[in-house]
GROMACS .gro file of C-alpha atoms in nm:
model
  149
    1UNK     CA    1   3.474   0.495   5.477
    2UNK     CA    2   3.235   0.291   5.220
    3UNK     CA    3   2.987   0.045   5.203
    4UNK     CA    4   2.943  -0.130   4.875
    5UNK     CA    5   2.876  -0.423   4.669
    6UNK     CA    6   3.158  -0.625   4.611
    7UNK     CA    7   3.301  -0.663   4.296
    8UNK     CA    8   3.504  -0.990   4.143
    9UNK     CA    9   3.826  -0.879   4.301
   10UNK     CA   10   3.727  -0.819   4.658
   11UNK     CA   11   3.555  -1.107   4.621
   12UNK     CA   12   3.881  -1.349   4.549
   13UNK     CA   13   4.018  -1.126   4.877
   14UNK     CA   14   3.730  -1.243   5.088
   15UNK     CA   15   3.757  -1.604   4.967
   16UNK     CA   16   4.106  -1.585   5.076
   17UNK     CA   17   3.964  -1.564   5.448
   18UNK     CA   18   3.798  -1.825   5.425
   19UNK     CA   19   3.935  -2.052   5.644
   20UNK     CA   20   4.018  -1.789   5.899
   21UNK     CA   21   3.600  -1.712   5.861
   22UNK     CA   22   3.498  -2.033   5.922
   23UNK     CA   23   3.685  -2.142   6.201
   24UNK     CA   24   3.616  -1.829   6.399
   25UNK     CA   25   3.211  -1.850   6.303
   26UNK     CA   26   3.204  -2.206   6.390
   27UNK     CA   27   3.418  -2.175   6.718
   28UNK     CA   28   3.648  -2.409   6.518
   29UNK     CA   29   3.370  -2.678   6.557
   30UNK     CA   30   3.387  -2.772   6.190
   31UNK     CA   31   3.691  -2.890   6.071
   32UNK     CA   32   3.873  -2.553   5.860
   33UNK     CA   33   3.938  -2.712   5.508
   34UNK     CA   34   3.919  -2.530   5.183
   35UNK     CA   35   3.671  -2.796   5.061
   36UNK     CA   36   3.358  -2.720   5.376
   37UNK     CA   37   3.483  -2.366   5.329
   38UNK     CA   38   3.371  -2.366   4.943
   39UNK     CA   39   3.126  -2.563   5.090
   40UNK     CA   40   2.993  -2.269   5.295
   41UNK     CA   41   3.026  -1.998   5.003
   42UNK     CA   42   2.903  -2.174   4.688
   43UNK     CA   43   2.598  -2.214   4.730
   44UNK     CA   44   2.509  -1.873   4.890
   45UNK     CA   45   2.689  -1.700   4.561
   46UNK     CA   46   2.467  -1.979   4.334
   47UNK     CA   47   2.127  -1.830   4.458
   48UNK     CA   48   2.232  -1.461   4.383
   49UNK     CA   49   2.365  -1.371   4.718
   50UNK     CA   50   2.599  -1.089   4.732
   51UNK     CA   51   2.893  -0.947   4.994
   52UNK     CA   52   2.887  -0.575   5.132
   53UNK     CA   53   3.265  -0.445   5.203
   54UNK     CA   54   3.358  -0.211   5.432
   55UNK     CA   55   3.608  -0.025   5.248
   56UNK     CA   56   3.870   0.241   5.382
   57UNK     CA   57   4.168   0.390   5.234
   58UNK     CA   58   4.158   0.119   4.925
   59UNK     CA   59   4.159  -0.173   5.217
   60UNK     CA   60   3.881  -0.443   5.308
   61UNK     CA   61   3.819  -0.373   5.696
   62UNK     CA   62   3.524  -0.635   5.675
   63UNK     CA   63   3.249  -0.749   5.461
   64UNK     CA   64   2.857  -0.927   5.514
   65UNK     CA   65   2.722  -1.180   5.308
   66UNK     CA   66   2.360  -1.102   5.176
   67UNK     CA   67   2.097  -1.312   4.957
   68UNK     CA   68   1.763  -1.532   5.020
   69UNK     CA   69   1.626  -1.854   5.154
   70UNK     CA   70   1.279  -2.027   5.167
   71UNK     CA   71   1.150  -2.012   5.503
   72UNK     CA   72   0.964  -2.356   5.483
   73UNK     CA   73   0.785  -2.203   5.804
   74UNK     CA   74   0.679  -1.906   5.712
   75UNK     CA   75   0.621  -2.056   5.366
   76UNK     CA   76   0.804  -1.780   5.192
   77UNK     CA   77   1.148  -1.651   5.060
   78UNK     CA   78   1.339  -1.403   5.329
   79UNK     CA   79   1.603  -1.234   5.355
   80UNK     CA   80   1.926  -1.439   5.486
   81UNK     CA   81   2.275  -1.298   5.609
   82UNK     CA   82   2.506  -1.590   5.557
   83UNK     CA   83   2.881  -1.419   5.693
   84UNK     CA   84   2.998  -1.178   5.894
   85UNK     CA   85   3.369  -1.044   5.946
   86UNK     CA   86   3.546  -0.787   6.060
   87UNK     CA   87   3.932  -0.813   6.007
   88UNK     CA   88   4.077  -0.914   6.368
   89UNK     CA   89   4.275  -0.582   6.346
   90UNK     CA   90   3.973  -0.338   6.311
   91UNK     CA   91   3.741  -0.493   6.522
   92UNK     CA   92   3.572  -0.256   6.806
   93UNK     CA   93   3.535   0.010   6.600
   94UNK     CA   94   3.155  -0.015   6.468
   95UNK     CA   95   3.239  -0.198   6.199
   96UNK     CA   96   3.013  -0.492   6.243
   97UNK     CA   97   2.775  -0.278   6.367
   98UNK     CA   98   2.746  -0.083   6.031
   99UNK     CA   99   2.759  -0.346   5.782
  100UNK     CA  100   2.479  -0.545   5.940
  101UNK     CA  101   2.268  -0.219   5.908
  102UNK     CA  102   2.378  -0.135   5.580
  103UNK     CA  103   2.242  -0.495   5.505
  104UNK     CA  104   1.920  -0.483   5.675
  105UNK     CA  105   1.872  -0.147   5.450
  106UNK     CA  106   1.938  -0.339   5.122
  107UNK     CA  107   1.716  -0.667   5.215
  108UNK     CA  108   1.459  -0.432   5.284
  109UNK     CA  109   1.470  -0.217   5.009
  110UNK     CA  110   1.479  -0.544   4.828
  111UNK     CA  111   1.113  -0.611   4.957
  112UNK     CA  112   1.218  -0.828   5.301
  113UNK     CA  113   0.978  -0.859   5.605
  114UNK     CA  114   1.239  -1.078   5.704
  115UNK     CA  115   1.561  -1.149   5.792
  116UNK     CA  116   1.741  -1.435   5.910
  117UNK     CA  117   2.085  -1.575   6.027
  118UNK     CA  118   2.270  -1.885   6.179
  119UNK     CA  119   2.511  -1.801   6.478
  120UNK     CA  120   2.705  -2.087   6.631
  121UNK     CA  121   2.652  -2.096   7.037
  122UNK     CA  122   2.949  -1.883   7.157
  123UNK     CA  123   2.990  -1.637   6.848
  124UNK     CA  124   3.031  -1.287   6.986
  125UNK     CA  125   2.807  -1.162   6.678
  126UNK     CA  126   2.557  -1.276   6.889
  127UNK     CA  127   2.557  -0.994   7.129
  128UNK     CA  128   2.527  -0.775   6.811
  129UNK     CA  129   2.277  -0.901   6.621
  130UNK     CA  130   2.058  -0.940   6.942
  131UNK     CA  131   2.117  -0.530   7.028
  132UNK     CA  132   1.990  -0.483   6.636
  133UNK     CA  133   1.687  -0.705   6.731
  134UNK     CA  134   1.709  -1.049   6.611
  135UNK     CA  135   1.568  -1.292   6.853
  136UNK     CA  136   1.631  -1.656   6.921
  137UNK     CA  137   1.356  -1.873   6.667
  138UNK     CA  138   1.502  -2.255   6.741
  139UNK     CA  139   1.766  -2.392   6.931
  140UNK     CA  140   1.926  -2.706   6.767
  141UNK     CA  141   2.087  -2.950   7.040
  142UNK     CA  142   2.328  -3.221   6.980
  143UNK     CA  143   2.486  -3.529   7.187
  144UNK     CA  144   2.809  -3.671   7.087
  145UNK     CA  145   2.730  -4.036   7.072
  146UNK     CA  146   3.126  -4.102   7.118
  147UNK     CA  147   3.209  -3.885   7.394
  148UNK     CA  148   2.886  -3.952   7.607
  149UNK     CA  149   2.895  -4.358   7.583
   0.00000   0.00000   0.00000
């Protein structure tokens, strides 16, 4: 078992799970189409972020997005984990577990204090990244003005 950077070619295998990433992260609340799937990757790889892979036996078991953000609240850049995924047939086996550690390592060796993520309401990450110590910052709410007339 590894943990290690990414390079151009497991990165074309994780863009090919995309779709599969963001309709699982999202609890299929945004609509799974290659263009809001770009959508969700471009920009992170833009700013310099970069994937850890868990790697086994020359296979991709699962990978974690790492980069930066402005934290216009705290008034300073942090650390950011934009993805995490475990290929559905290795899951409960530490996996996820790992990599987010592994990450937290690297964004603090980079000089972090801190370290955020988004989680849609449902995502069984949650219950991870709560055990590793993240706690709930903001809440965002939202009324569907069509189905609540």
């Amino acid at each position: 078992m590894t943990i290690r950077k990414a390079t151009y070619n497991d990165i074309k295998v994780i863009l090919s799970h995309s779709m599969e990433v963001l309709r699982e992260s999202t609890n299929e609340r945004i609509t799974p189409t290659q263009r809001n799937a770009d959508k969700m990757v471009s920009p992170f790889m833009a700013d310099g972020g970069s994937y850890l892979i868990y790697i086994e036996n020359d296979e991709i078991k699962g990978w974690i997005g790492i980069g930066s953000i402005f934290d216009y609240y705290l008034e300073k850049v942090i650390g950011y984990i934009s993805e995490l995924y475990v290929m559905p047939i290795y899951r409960g086996h530490g996996i996820a577990e790992k990599l987010c550690k592994e990450a937290l390592t690297k964004l603090r060796e980079e000089g972090y204090t801190n370290v955020q993520l988004n989680v849609f309401s449902g995502n069984q990450a949650k219950k991870l990244y709560k055990k590793l110590g993240f706690q709930e910052v903001s809440t965002l709410l939202e009324i569907d003005l069509n189905r609540n007339s």
